[in-house]
mmCIF file of C-alpha atoms in Angstrom:
data_model
loop_
_atom_site.group_PDB
_atom_site.id
_atom_site.type_symbol
_atom_site.label_atom_id
_atom_site.label_comp_id
_atom_site.label_asym_id
_atom_site.label_seq_id
_atom_site.Cartn_x
_atom_site.Cartn_y
_atom_site.Cartn_z
ATOM 1 C CA MET T 29 76.875 15.160 -102.860
ATOM 2 C CA ASN T 30 79.053 17.566 -104.621
ATOM 3 C CA ASP T 31 82.863 16.181 -104.417
ATOM 4 C CA ASN T 32 83.612 20.340 -104.497
ATOM 5 C CA ALA T 33 81.263 21.176 -101.585
ATOM 6 C CA THR T 34 82.977 21.920 -98.465
ATOM 7 C CA GLU T 35 81.456 21.922 -95.035
ATOM 8 C CA THR T 36 81.677 25.294 -93.083
ATOM 9 C CA THR T 37 81.034 25.244 -89.484
ATOM 10 C CA ALA T 38 79.274 28.271 -87.954
ATOM 11 C CA PRO T 39 81.441 30.205 -85.592
ATOM 12 C CA ALA T 40 80.564 29.438 -81.895
ATOM 13 C CA GLU T 41 78.258 31.814 -80.478
ATOM 14 C CA THR T 42 79.774 33.944 -77.898
ATOM 15 C CA PRO T 43 78.181 32.599 -74.650
ATOM 16 C CA LYS T 44 75.244 34.706 -72.929
ATOM 17 C CA HIS T 45 74.363 35.122 -69.605
ATOM 18 C CA ASP T 46 71.802 37.556 -67.877
ATOM 19 C CA VAL T 47 74.137 38.288 -65.160
ATOM 20 C CA ILE T 48 78.406 37.455 -64.962
ATOM 21 C CA MET T 49 79.360 38.140 -61.346
ATOM 22 C CA ILE T 50 83.165 38.569 -60.630
ATOM 23 C CA GLY T 51 84.365 36.957 -57.886
ATOM 24 C CA ALA T 52 82.615 34.288 -55.818
ATOM 25 C CA GLY T 53 83.077 35.906 -51.953
ATOM 26 C CA PRO T 54 80.313 36.711 -49.575
ATOM 27 C CA ALA T 55 79.089 39.239 -52.016
ATOM 28 C CA ALA T 56 78.772 37.732 -54.877
ATOM 29 C CA LEU T 57 77.761 34.547 -53.454
ATOM 30 C CA ALA T 58 74.873 36.602 -51.524
ATOM 31 C CA ALA T 59 74.031 37.883 -54.730
ATOM 32 C CA ALA T 60 73.886 34.803 -56.579
ATOM 33 C CA ILE T 61 71.423 33.397 -54.045
ATOM 34 C CA TYR T 62 69.245 36.349 -54.989
ATOM 35 C CA THR T 63 69.285 36.310 -58.073
ATOM 36 C CA THR T 64 69.042 32.707 -58.900
ATOM 37 C CA ARG T 65 66.072 32.203 -56.917
ATOM 38 C CA GLU T 66 64.688 34.716 -59.269
ATOM 39 C CA ASP T 67 65.293 32.495 -62.288
ATOM 40 C CA ILE T 68 68.092 34.957 -63.602
ATOM 41 C CA ASP T 69 70.877 32.827 -65.322
ATOM 42 C CA THR T 70 73.950 33.706 -62.988
ATOM 43 C CA LEU T 71 77.274 32.783 -63.796
ATOM 44 C CA LEU T 72 80.501 33.503 -61.191
ATOM 45 C CA PHE T 73 84.027 33.439 -62.279
ATOM 46 C CA GLU T 74 86.523 33.048 -59.226
ATOM 47 C CA ARG T 75 90.288 33.094 -60.030
ATOM 48 C CA GLY T 76 91.181 32.397 -56.456
ATOM 49 C CA VAL T 77 89.360 31.042 -53.608
ATOM 50 C CA VAL T 78 85.482 30.182 -53.478
ATOM 51 C CA GLY T 79 84.509 32.362 -50.311
ATOM 52 C CA GLY T 80 87.205 34.853 -50.656
ATOM 53 C CA LEU T 81 89.107 36.105 -47.501
ATOM 54 C CA ALA T 82 86.677 34.701 -45.681
ATOM 55 C CA ALA T 83 87.376 31.130 -46.471
ATOM 56 C CA VAL T 84 90.996 31.368 -45.351
ATOM 57 C CA THR T 85 89.930 33.395 -42.219
ATOM 58 C CA ASP T 86 90.460 31.063 -39.162
ATOM 59 C CA LYS T 87 87.136 31.954 -37.193
ATOM 60 C CA VAL T 88 84.568 34.368 -37.923
ATOM 61 C CA ASP T 89 82.778 35.721 -34.776
ATOM 62 C CA ASN T 90 80.927 38.691 -36.074
ATOM 63 C CA TYR T 91 78.796 37.353 -38.509
ATOM 64 C CA PRO T 92 75.089 37.257 -37.431
ATOM 65 C CA GLY T 93 73.383 34.261 -36.922
ATOM 66 C CA PHE T 94 76.443 32.177 -35.574
ATOM 67 C CA ALA T 95 76.331 32.506 -31.821
ATOM 68 C CA ASP T 96 79.184 30.635 -31.304
ATOM 69 C CA GLY T 97 81.198 32.217 -34.506
ATOM 70 C CA ILE T 98 81.862 30.001 -37.387
ATOM 71 C CA GLU T 99 85.022 28.748 -38.930
ATOM 72 C CA GLY T 100 85.470 30.979 -42.314
ATOM 73 C CA LEU T 101 86.018 27.736 -44.571
ATOM 74 C CA THR T 102 82.804 26.612 -43.272
ATOM 75 C CA LEU T 103 81.032 29.672 -43.842
ATOM 76 C CA ALA T 104 82.267 30.231 -47.270
ATOM 77 C CA ASP T 105 81.100 26.526 -48.030
ATOM 78 C CA ASN T 106 77.446 27.102 -46.815
ATOM 79 C CA LEU T 107 77.382 30.177 -48.961
ATOM 80 C CA ARG T 108 78.685 28.200 -52.121
ATOM 81 C CA GLN T 109 76.175 25.356 -51.246
ATOM 82 C CA GLN T 110 73.219 27.489 -50.971
ATOM 83 C CA ALA T 111 74.107 29.364 -54.205
ATOM 84 C CA GLU T 112 74.775 26.636 -56.288
ATOM 85 C CA ARG T 113 71.326 25.235 -55.085
ATOM 86 C CA PHE T 114 69.488 27.568 -56.587
ATOM 87 C CA GLY T 115 71.274 27.470 -59.622
ATOM 88 C CA ALA T 116 74.463 29.521 -59.382
ATOM 89 C CA VAL T 117 77.222 27.963 -61.800
ATOM 90 C CA ILE T 118 81.010 29.183 -60.364
ATOM 91 C CA GLU T 119 83.454 28.836 -63.025
ATOM 92 C CA LEU T 120 87.282 28.840 -61.953
ATOM 93 C CA GLY T 121 89.105 31.064 -63.918
ATOM 94 C CA GLU T 122 89.590 35.133 -64.492
ATOM 95 C CA VAL T 123 88.253 37.962 -65.749
ATOM 96 C CA THR T 124 90.989 39.894 -67.756
ATOM 97 C CA ALA T 125 88.643 42.882 -69.113
ATOM 98 C CA ILE T 126 85.032 44.323 -69.792
ATOM 99 C CA HIS T 127 83.653 46.126 -72.764
ATOM 100 C CA ASP T 128 81.032 48.269 -72.862
ATOM 101 C CA GLU T 129 78.927 46.812 -76.116
ATOM 102 C CA GLY T 130 75.499 48.260 -75.266
ATOM 103 C CA GLU T 131 72.792 46.058 -74.056
ATOM 104 C CA TYR T 132 75.285 43.348 -73.050
ATOM 105 C CA LYS T 133 79.023 43.592 -71.540
ATOM 106 C CA ARG T 134 81.207 41.449 -73.327
ATOM 107 C CA LEU T 135 83.849 40.003 -71.087
ATOM 108 C CA GLU T 136 87.183 38.295 -71.862
ATOM 109 C CA THR T 137 87.841 35.528 -69.616
ATOM 110 C CA THR T 138 90.397 32.832 -69.556
ATOM 111 C CA SER T 139 87.362 30.575 -70.795
ATOM 112 C CA GLY T 140 87.229 32.690 -73.903
ATOM 113 C CA ASP T 141 84.553 35.838 -74.794
ATOM 114 C CA MET T 142 81.297 35.749 -72.925
ATOM 115 C CA LEU T 143 78.603 38.123 -72.974
ATOM 116 C CA ALA T 144 76.210 39.384 -69.865
ATOM 117 C CA ARG T 145 73.452 41.858 -69.615
ATOM 118 C CA ALA T 146 74.683 42.449 -66.367
ATOM 119 C CA VAL T 147 77.742 42.670 -64.546
ATOM 120 C CA LEU T 148 78.399 42.373 -60.990
ATOM 121 C CA ILE T 149 82.111 43.420 -59.621
ATOM 122 C CA ALA T 150 82.712 41.658 -56.683
ATOM 123 C CA THR T 151 86.317 40.677 -56.666
ATOM 124 C CA GLY T 152 87.072 41.491 -53.284
ATOM 125 C CA SER T 153 90.661 42.484 -51.911
ATOM 126 C CA ASP T 154 93.906 40.659 -50.862
ATOM 127 C CA TYR T 155 96.669 41.234 -47.819
ATOM 128 C CA LYS T 156 98.717 44.521 -48.443
ATOM 129 C CA LYS T 157 102.247 43.820 -48.345
ATOM 130 C CA VAL T 158 104.178 45.612 -45.803
ATOM 131 C CA GLY T 159 106.755 47.186 -48.264
ATOM 132 C CA VAL T 160 109.892 46.409 -46.802
ATOM 133 C CA PRO T 161 113.306 44.664 -47.659
ATOM 134 C CA GLY T 162 113.505 41.078 -47.469
ATOM 135 C CA GLU T 163 109.359 40.589 -47.702
ATOM 136 C CA LYS T 164 109.461 39.726 -51.538
ATOM 137 C CA GLU T 165 112.626 37.648 -51.087
ATOM 138 C CA TYR T 166 111.289 35.469 -48.325
ATOM 139 C CA TYR T 167 107.883 35.183 -49.861
ATOM 140 C CA ALA T 168 106.310 31.483 -48.883
ATOM 141 C CA ARG T 169 109.832 30.536 -47.383
ATOM 142 C CA GLY T 170 109.133 32.516 -43.909
ATOM 143 C CA VAL T 171 107.063 35.495 -45.146
ATOM 144 C CA HIS T 172 103.309 34.727 -44.970
ATOM 145 C CA TYR T 173 99.596 36.124 -45.607
ATOM 146 C CA CYS T 174 97.511 33.119 -44.728
ATOM 147 C CA ALA T 175 97.700 32.000 -41.173
ATOM 148 C CA THR T 176 95.287 29.050 -42.084
ATOM 149 C CA CYS T 177 97.553 27.812 -44.556
ATOM 150 C CA ASP T 178 100.965 28.196 -43.758
ATOM 151 C CA GLY T 179 100.809 28.678 -39.826
ATOM 152 C CA ALA T 180 101.330 24.454 -39.420
ATOM 153 C CA PHE T 181 104.916 24.975 -40.992
ATOM 154 C CA TYR T 182 105.406 26.746 -37.435
ATOM 155 C CA ARG T 183 105.273 24.263 -34.787
ATOM 156 C CA ASP T 184 106.901 25.159 -31.451
ATOM 157 C CA LYS T 185 108.511 27.750 -33.271
ATOM 158 C CA ARG T 186 108.887 31.784 -32.883
ATOM 159 C CA LEU T 187 106.858 34.372 -35.028
ATOM 160 C CA VAL T 188 106.276 37.927 -35.962
ATOM 161 C CA VAL T 189 102.987 38.864 -36.750
ATOM 162 C CA VAL T 190 103.318 42.555 -38.413
ATOM 163 C CA GLY T 191 99.828 44.531 -38.043
ATOM 164 C CA GLY T 192 96.845 45.950 -35.460
ATOM 165 C CA GLY T 193 93.806 45.316 -37.191
ATOM 166 C CA ASN T 194 91.430 42.866 -36.587
ATOM 167 C CA SER T 195 93.006 40.367 -38.971
ATOM 168 C CA ALA T 196 96.528 40.530 -37.314
ATOM 169 C CA VAL T 197 94.720 40.010 -33.953
ATOM 170 C CA GLN T 198 92.954 37.237 -34.990
ATOM 171 C CA GLU T 199 95.038 35.389 -37.135
ATOM 172 C CA THR T 200 98.147 35.886 -34.232
ATOM 173 C CA MET T 201 95.558 33.977 -31.976
ATOM 174 C CA PHE T 202 95.074 31.418 -34.155
ATOM 175 C CA LEU T 203 98.843 31.179 -34.906
ATOM 176 C CA THR T 204 99.366 30.310 -30.881
ATOM 177 C CA ARG T 205 97.909 27.045 -31.752
ATOM 178 C CA PHE T 206 101.402 26.255 -33.226
ATOM 179 C CA ALA T 207 103.984 28.825 -32.445
ATOM 180 C CA SER T 208 105.842 29.166 -29.362
ATOM 181 C CA HIS T 209 105.654 32.589 -28.857
ATOM 182 C CA ILE T 210 104.821 35.537 -31.265
ATOM 183 C CA ASP T 211 105.691 39.179 -31.084
ATOM 184 C CA LEU T 212 103.090 41.641 -32.910
ATOM 185 C CA LEU T 213 104.190 44.444 -33.953
ATOM 186 C CA VAL T 214 102.234 47.292 -34.274
ATOM 187 C CA ARG T 215 103.018 50.207 -36.249
ATOM 188 C CA SER T 216 100.858 52.843 -33.917
ATOM 189 C CA THR T 217 97.896 51.400 -32.049
ATOM 190 C CA ILE T 218 95.638 48.120 -31.897
ATOM 191 C CA LYS T 219 92.855 48.941 -33.951
ATOM 192 C CA ALA T 220 91.089 45.718 -33.673
ATOM 193 C CA SER T 221 87.409 45.697 -32.263
ATOM 194 C CA ASP T 222 87.342 45.476 -28.369
ATOM 195 C CA VAL T 223 86.118 41.817 -28.079
ATOM 196 C CA LEU T 224 89.278 40.919 -29.883
ATOM 197 C CA GLN T 225 91.766 43.115 -27.646
ATOM 198 C CA LYS T 226 89.989 41.391 -24.708
ATOM 199 C CA ASP T 227 90.491 38.105 -26.255
ATOM 200 C CA LEU T 228 94.145 38.899 -27.051
ATOM 201 C CA GLU T 229 94.929 39.891 -23.205
ATOM 202 C CA ASP T 230 94.773 36.224 -22.179
ATOM 203 C CA TYR T 231 97.269 35.375 -24.600
ATOM 204 C CA VAL T 232 99.364 38.077 -23.634
ATOM 205 C CA ALA T 233 99.053 37.158 -20.097
ATOM 206 C CA SER T 234 99.893 33.511 -20.464
ATOM 207 C CA GLY T 235 103.175 34.985 -22.101
ATOM 208 C CA LYS T 236 102.369 33.331 -25.496
ATOM 209 C CA VAL T 237 102.154 36.725 -27.304
ATOM 210 C CA THR T 238 104.141 40.082 -26.810
ATOM 211 C CA VAL T 239 102.577 43.122 -28.237
ATOM 212 C CA HIS T 240 104.986 45.643 -29.538
ATOM 213 C CA LEU T 241 103.016 49.097 -29.782
ATOM 214 C CA ALA T 242 104.538 52.087 -31.650
ATOM 215 C CA THR T 243 106.629 49.882 -33.616
ATOM 216 C CA THR T 244 107.859 50.021 -37.297
ATOM 217 C CA THR T 245 108.312 46.780 -39.429
ATOM 218 C CA ASP T 246 111.745 48.033 -41.228
ATOM 219 C CA GLU T 247 113.039 44.881 -42.681
ATOM 220 C CA ILE T 248 113.305 41.210 -42.448
ATOM 221 C CA LEU T 249 116.147 39.222 -42.649
ATOM 222 C CA GLY T 250 117.105 35.717 -43.034
ATOM 223 C CA GLU T 251 119.778 33.168 -44.140
ATOM 224 C CA LYS T 252 120.543 29.993 -45.544
ATOM 225 C CA ILE T 253 120.280 26.959 -42.908
ATOM 226 C CA ASP T 254 120.792 23.372 -44.235
ATOM 227 C CA ASN T 255 120.796 24.789 -47.778
ATOM 228 C CA ILE T 256 117.574 26.517 -47.685
ATOM 229 C CA ASP T 257 116.906 30.037 -46.998
ATOM 230 C CA LYS T 258 114.915 30.859 -44.167
ATOM 231 C CA VAL T 259 114.187 34.010 -42.323
ATOM 232 C CA THR T 260 115.715 34.642 -38.939
ATOM 233 C CA LYS T 261 115.133 38.237 -37.721
ATOM 234 C CA VAL T 262 113.013 41.286 -37.838
ATOM 235 C CA ILE T 263 114.368 44.771 -37.734
ATOM 236 C CA GLY T 264 112.237 47.736 -36.406
ATOM 237 C CA THR T 265 112.357 51.086 -35.271
ATOM 238 C CA LYS T 266 110.806 51.697 -31.768
ATOM 239 C CA ASP T 267 111.023 55.400 -29.758
ATOM 240 C CA GLY T 268 113.286 56.074 -32.483
ATOM 241 C CA GLN T 269 115.817 52.742 -31.741
ATOM 242 C CA LYS T 270 116.433 49.919 -33.718
ATOM 243 C CA VAL T 271 114.797 46.882 -32.354
ATOM 244 C CA GLU T 272 115.380 43.109 -33.382
ATOM 245 C CA PHE T 273 112.782 40.161 -33.091
ATOM 246 C CA GLU T 274 114.635 36.821 -33.807
ATOM 247 C CA THR T 275 111.880 34.819 -35.317
ATOM 248 C CA ASP T 276 111.277 31.874 -37.695
ATOM 249 C CA GLY T 277 108.300 33.270 -39.942
ATOM 250 C CA VAL T 278 106.701 36.336 -40.527
ATOM 251 C CA PHE T 279 102.635 36.768 -41.029
ATOM 252 C CA VAL T 280 101.610 40.419 -42.481
ATOM 253 C CA PHE T 281 98.510 41.717 -42.063
ATOM 254 C CA VAL T 282 98.532 45.340 -42.700
ATOM 255 C CA GLY T 283 95.229 45.860 -44.535
ATOM 256 C CA LEU T 284 93.686 45.196 -47.929
ATOM 257 C CA ASP T 285 94.595 45.941 -51.541
ATOM 258 C CA PRO T 286 91.481 45.682 -54.225
ATOM 259 C CA ASN T 287 91.594 43.180 -56.788
ATOM 260 C CA SER T 288 90.833 46.241 -59.625
ATOM 261 C CA GLY T 289 94.045 45.628 -61.931
ATOM 262 C CA PHE T 290 91.626 44.092 -64.679
ATOM 263 C CA LEU T 291 89.678 47.443 -64.540
ATOM 264 C CA LYS T 292 92.351 50.065 -65.402
ATOM 265 C CA ASP T 293 91.788 51.138 -68.789
ATOM 266 C CA THR T 294 87.847 50.275 -68.627
ATOM 267 C CA ALA T 295 85.341 53.185 -68.141
ATOM 268 C CA VAL T 296 84.813 51.782 -64.544
ATOM 269 C CA GLU T 297 85.834 54.220 -62.316
ATOM 270 C CA LEU T 298 88.522 53.708 -59.497
ATOM 271 C CA ASP T 299 89.244 55.699 -56.700
ATOM 272 C CA PRO T 300 92.825 56.798 -56.005
ATOM 273 C CA ILE T 301 93.610 53.655 -54.337
ATOM 274 C CA GLY T 302 91.957 51.384 -56.608
ATOM 275 C CA PHE T 303 88.761 50.578 -55.219
ATOM 276 C CA VAL T 304 85.469 50.536 -57.561
ATOM 277 C CA ARG T 305 83.429 53.746 -57.514
ATOM 278 C CA THR T 306 79.457 53.328 -57.605
ATOM 279 C CA ASP T 307 76.642 55.591 -56.547
ATOM 280 C CA ASP T 308 74.065 55.290 -54.377
ATOM 281 C CA HIS T 309 72.317 52.032 -56.170
ATOM 282 C CA LEU T 310 76.343 50.036 -56.264
ATOM 283 C CA HIS T 311 75.977 51.545 -60.083
ATOM 284 C CA THR T 312 79.283 51.728 -61.463
ATOM 285 C CA ALA T 313 79.658 54.383 -64.167
ATOM 286 C CA ILE T 314 79.346 51.862 -66.963
ATOM 287 C CA PRO T 315 75.588 51.123 -67.017
ATOM 288 C CA GLY T 316 74.557 47.559 -65.884
ATOM 289 C CA VAL T 317 77.891 46.989 -64.308
ATOM 290 C CA PHE T 318 77.482 46.825 -60.471
ATOM 291 C CA ALA T 319 79.972 46.913 -57.626
ATOM 292 C CA ALA T 320 79.598 45.073 -54.531
ATOM 293 C CA GLY T 321 81.491 44.212 -51.419
ATOM 294 C CA ASP T 322 84.907 44.785 -50.078
ATOM 295 C CA ILE T 323 86.055 46.160 -53.799
ATOM 296 C CA ARG T 324 83.560 49.014 -53.588
ATOM 297 C CA SER T 325 84.980 52.164 -52.736
ATOM 298 C CA GLY T 326 83.353 52.769 -48.889
ATOM 299 C CA ALA T 327 83.182 49.417 -48.132
ATOM 300 C CA THR T 328 83.805 48.706 -44.536
ATOM 301 C CA MET T 329 85.473 45.421 -45.413
ATOM 302 C CA GLN T 330 82.889 43.402 -43.456
ATOM 303 C CA ILE T 331 81.670 39.859 -44.250
ATOM 304 C CA ALA T 332 77.998 41.222 -42.909
ATOM 305 C CA SER T 333 78.459 44.316 -44.861
ATOM 306 C CA ALA T 334 79.405 42.313 -48.193
ATOM 307 C CA VAL T 335 76.641 39.754 -48.285
ATOM 308 C CA GLY T 336 73.994 43.022 -47.259
ATOM 309 C CA GLU T 337 75.494 44.718 -50.118
ATOM 310 C CA GLY T 338 75.242 41.346 -52.324
ATOM 311 C CA ALA T 339 71.961 41.070 -51.568
ATOM 312 C CA THR T 340 71.005 44.734 -52.415
ATOM 313 C CA ALA T 341 72.964 44.393 -56.019
ATOM 314 C CA ALA T 342 70.968 41.413 -56.736
ATOM 315 C CA LEU T 343 67.654 43.320 -56.196
ATOM 316 C CA LEU T 344 68.940 46.194 -58.555
ATOM 317 C CA ILE T 345 70.507 44.132 -60.810
ATOM 318 C CA ARG T 346 66.777 42.454 -61.232
ATOM 319 C CA GLU T 347 65.425 46.187 -61.695
ATOM 320 C CA TYR T 348 67.760 47.050 -64.481
ATOM 321 C CA LEU T 349 67.318 43.751 -66.058
ATOM 322 C CA GLU T 350 63.429 44.477 -66.128
ATOM 323 C CA GLY T 351 64.183 47.708 -67.574
ATOM 324 C CA ARG T 352 63.368 49.772 -64.719
ATOM 325 C CA LYS T 353 66.549 51.785 -64.149
ATOM 326 C CA VAL T 354 68.498 51.551 -67.657
ATOM 327 C CA ALA T 355 71.489 54.279 -66.391
ATOM 328 C CA PRO T 356 73.637 54.987 -63.512
ATOM 329 C CA ALA T 357 72.844 57.760 -61.958
ATOM 330 C CA ALA T 358 76.037 60.348 -61.844
ATOM 331 C CA VAL T 359 78.530 58.681 -59.904
ATOM 332 C CA GLU T 360 79.375 60.342 -56.946
ATOM 333 C CA LEU T 361 83.223 60.836 -56.062
ATOM 334 C CA ALA T 362 83.527 61.258 -52.476
ATOM 335 C CA PRO T 363 83.991 57.433 -51.079
ATOM 336 C CA ALA T 364 83.623 57.043 -47.227
ATOM 337 C CA PRO T 365 86.962 56.572 -45.789
ATOM 338 C CA HIS T 366 87.849 52.442 -45.332
ATOM 339 C CA ALA T 367 87.191 50.729 -41.953
ATOM 340 C CA SER T 368 90.256 49.364 -40.660
ATOM 341 C CA MET K 29 96.535 12.140 -67.787
ATOM 342 C CA PRO K 30 99.192 11.914 -65.552
ATOM 343 C CA LYS K 31 100.092 8.764 -63.769
ATOM 344 C CA ASN K 32 99.411 9.931 -60.365
ATOM 345 C CA ILE K 33 98.937 13.382 -58.238
ATOM 346 C CA THR K 34 99.956 13.910 -54.639
ATOM 347 C CA ILE K 35 98.584 17.353 -52.666
ATOM 348 C CA PHE K 36 100.132 18.200 -49.578
ATOM 349 C CA THR K 37 97.035 20.057 -47.310
ATOM 350 C CA THR K 38 96.427 21.252 -44.230
ATOM 351 C CA ASN K 39 93.161 21.058 -42.310
ATOM 352 C CA THR K 40 92.202 24.765 -42.471
ATOM 353 C CA CYS K 41 93.574 25.661 -45.858
ATOM 354 C CA GLY K 42 91.084 27.106 -48.025
ATOM 355 C CA TYR K 43 93.306 27.140 -51.130
ATOM 356 C CA CYS K 44 93.504 23.177 -50.572
ATOM 357 C CA VAL K 45 90.423 23.138 -50.992
ATOM 358 C CA MET K 46 90.004 24.775 -53.866
ATOM 359 C CA VAL K 47 92.963 22.553 -55.599
ATOM 360 C CA LYS K 48 90.887 19.537 -54.634
ATOM 361 C CA LYS K 49 87.436 21.086 -56.015
ATOM 362 C CA TYR K 50 89.406 21.560 -59.259
ATOM 363 C CA LEU K 51 91.132 18.293 -59.169
ATOM 364 C CA GLY K 52 87.625 16.474 -58.767
ATOM 365 C CA ALA K 53 85.597 18.443 -61.120
ATOM 366 C CA LYS K 54 87.836 17.384 -63.804
ATOM 367 C CA GLY K 55 87.715 13.681 -62.829
ATOM 368 C CA HIS K 56 91.721 13.106 -61.502
ATOM 369 C CA ASP K 57 92.044 10.799 -58.670
ATOM 370 C CA TYR K 58 94.547 12.317 -56.151
ATOM 371 C CA GLU K 59 96.530 11.089 -52.881
ATOM 372 C CA GLU K 60 96.060 13.898 -50.329
ATOM 373 C CA VAL K 61 98.922 14.149 -47.647
ATOM 374 C CA ASN K 62 97.587 16.612 -44.951
ATOM 375 C CA LEU K 63 100.088 17.993 -42.942
ATOM 376 C CA ASP K 64 98.291 18.399 -39.631
ATOM 377 C CA GLN K 65 98.267 14.620 -39.405
ATOM 378 C CA HIS K 66 101.750 13.857 -40.667
ATOM 379 C CA PRO K 67 103.849 16.641 -39.801
ATOM 380 C CA GLU K 68 106.506 14.540 -40.302
ATOM 381 C CA ARG K 69 105.940 15.010 -43.871
ATOM 382 C CA GLN K 70 106.423 18.598 -43.438
ATOM 383 C CA ALA K 71 110.472 18.246 -44.778
ATOM 384 C CA GLU K 72 109.224 16.184 -47.974
ATOM 385 C CA ALA K 73 106.837 19.295 -49.081
ATOM 386 C CA LEU K 74 109.308 21.936 -48.593
ATOM 387 C CA SER K 75 112.132 19.446 -50.242
ATOM 388 C CA LEU K 76 109.286 19.584 -53.031
ATOM 389 C CA SER K 77 108.552 22.979 -53.385
ATOM 390 C CA GLY K 78 110.928 25.013 -51.718
ATOM 391 C CA ALA K 79 108.220 27.397 -49.739
ATOM 392 C CA LEU K 80 106.768 26.672 -46.522
ATOM 393 C CA THR K 81 103.302 26.921 -47.634
ATOM 394 C CA VAL K 82 100.538 24.652 -48.662
ATOM 395 C CA PRO K 83 98.794 23.512 -50.931
ATOM 396 C CA VAL K 84 101.614 21.603 -52.946
ATOM 397 C CA THR K 85 100.431 19.615 -55.759
ATOM 398 C CA VAL K 86 102.949 17.386 -57.525
ATOM 399 C CA VAL K 87 101.633 15.900 -61.039
ATOM 400 C CA THR K 88 103.837 12.932 -61.861
ATOM 401 C CA LYS K 89 103.429 12.209 -65.812
ATOM 402 C CA GLN K 90 103.370 9.176 -67.525
ATOM 403 C CA ASP K 91 106.614 9.364 -68.492
ATOM 404 C CA ASP K 92 108.043 10.034 -64.668
ATOM 405 C CA SER K 93 108.623 13.321 -64.804
ATOM 406 C CA ARG K 94 107.631 15.525 -61.957
ATOM 407 C CA GLU K 95 105.680 19.101 -61.858
ATOM 408 C CA VAL K 96 105.291 20.627 -58.664
ATOM 409 C CA ILE K 97 102.551 23.379 -58.238
ATOM 410 C CA VAL K 98 102.841 25.986 -55.500
ATOM 411 C CA GLY K 99 99.645 27.730 -54.076
ATOM 412 C CA TYR K 100 96.344 27.375 -55.469
ATOM 413 C CA ASN K 101 97.735 28.687 -59.204
ATOM 414 C CA LEU K 102 95.119 27.365 -61.978
ATOM 415 C CA ALA K 103 97.364 28.526 -64.876
ATOM 416 C CA LYS K 104 99.959 26.287 -63.683
ATOM 417 C CA LEU K 105 97.601 23.524 -62.632
ATOM 418 C CA ALA K 106 95.517 23.204 -65.156
ATOM 419 C CA PRO K 107 98.084 22.698 -68.107
ATOM 420 C CA ALA K 108 99.982 20.801 -65.700
ATOM 421 C CA VAL K 109 97.211 17.997 -65.099
ATOM 422 C CA ALA K 110 95.861 17.885 -68.566
ATOM 423 C CA ALA K 111 99.118 16.827 -70.138
#
């Protein structure tokens, strides 16, 4: 052996996959069930909870096939198990950028760069902030966005819930397991489904929940009690008059914000709110990059819709990989209004 | 490897499942304190984290120093249990 010889190591090849799905909520998990059953090599990246917002929802009552409803966490776990049974691999990490390099898309991830022939963006959305003084200051110390995570800290305490959509009403009812009383502050009128509104009536009748319609949430106040910062009061406005609600905590469910920050400097088109624009075939402005579920502009923000879009995306991705559809149609830039 | 890991959880917390899943995947043993079953330990979780939330993961290192990770935060959890 030549003493002067030096061993060289070839640079590690960038991992390649047929499909990388960004997110592992209902849309991506449904898509993965379909792609993996077709032997399409599929990797999912999830930076948060597998199952997405569904996994942190107390009960899902409107997902078909479960006559008595199903716990969100159970539904999410069932979807995960089903996808993994067919070979889907879920990596706990984050995709931070997408680069279009022709046949392959290069994804920058927390596990290093990866290449994929097709990409499904299914990053969903997170609960929106109400945007009032005190909200940021008391985050996780009296202001919360996850009832199933943090509700247990409010046994026999008073709570305020902000919002009037399905999530606000559903989570208000969940929180009654712990709280002694809940003031539900609704900016205009309740937009939740009729079924949820009817369920809520029982809690109102029992005195457990008081609904305050046409009431804005203006400020969250607190003070140091036993050396710990605690929320004590919510200030709002009703009929032009200042109103105050004594409380130990505030849960906010006022809509959804898209998880699309990592797409801002890419060719993927976003609508003014930040949701991903696609054509009728769920194709974004980058060939081979698709979007499905809550992240898609015009999405109805329903688990059943996300699952349906995931399945559709998988079939369209298969067509794309087989070369039957190589470029996106011109993206129509008129999204449907978002459902509440 | 950490000396020990304790996770404060609740029955319905999806993020708690993710922390347990991550630690399990990395081969770490942990003690779970379920605050639904042990509400008397809520004050302990609050005192450690300064937050009324779960999961709270307490990683005790070999030198007995402690790191507390609030929520499911891989950017903090991964290096804390790897050290």
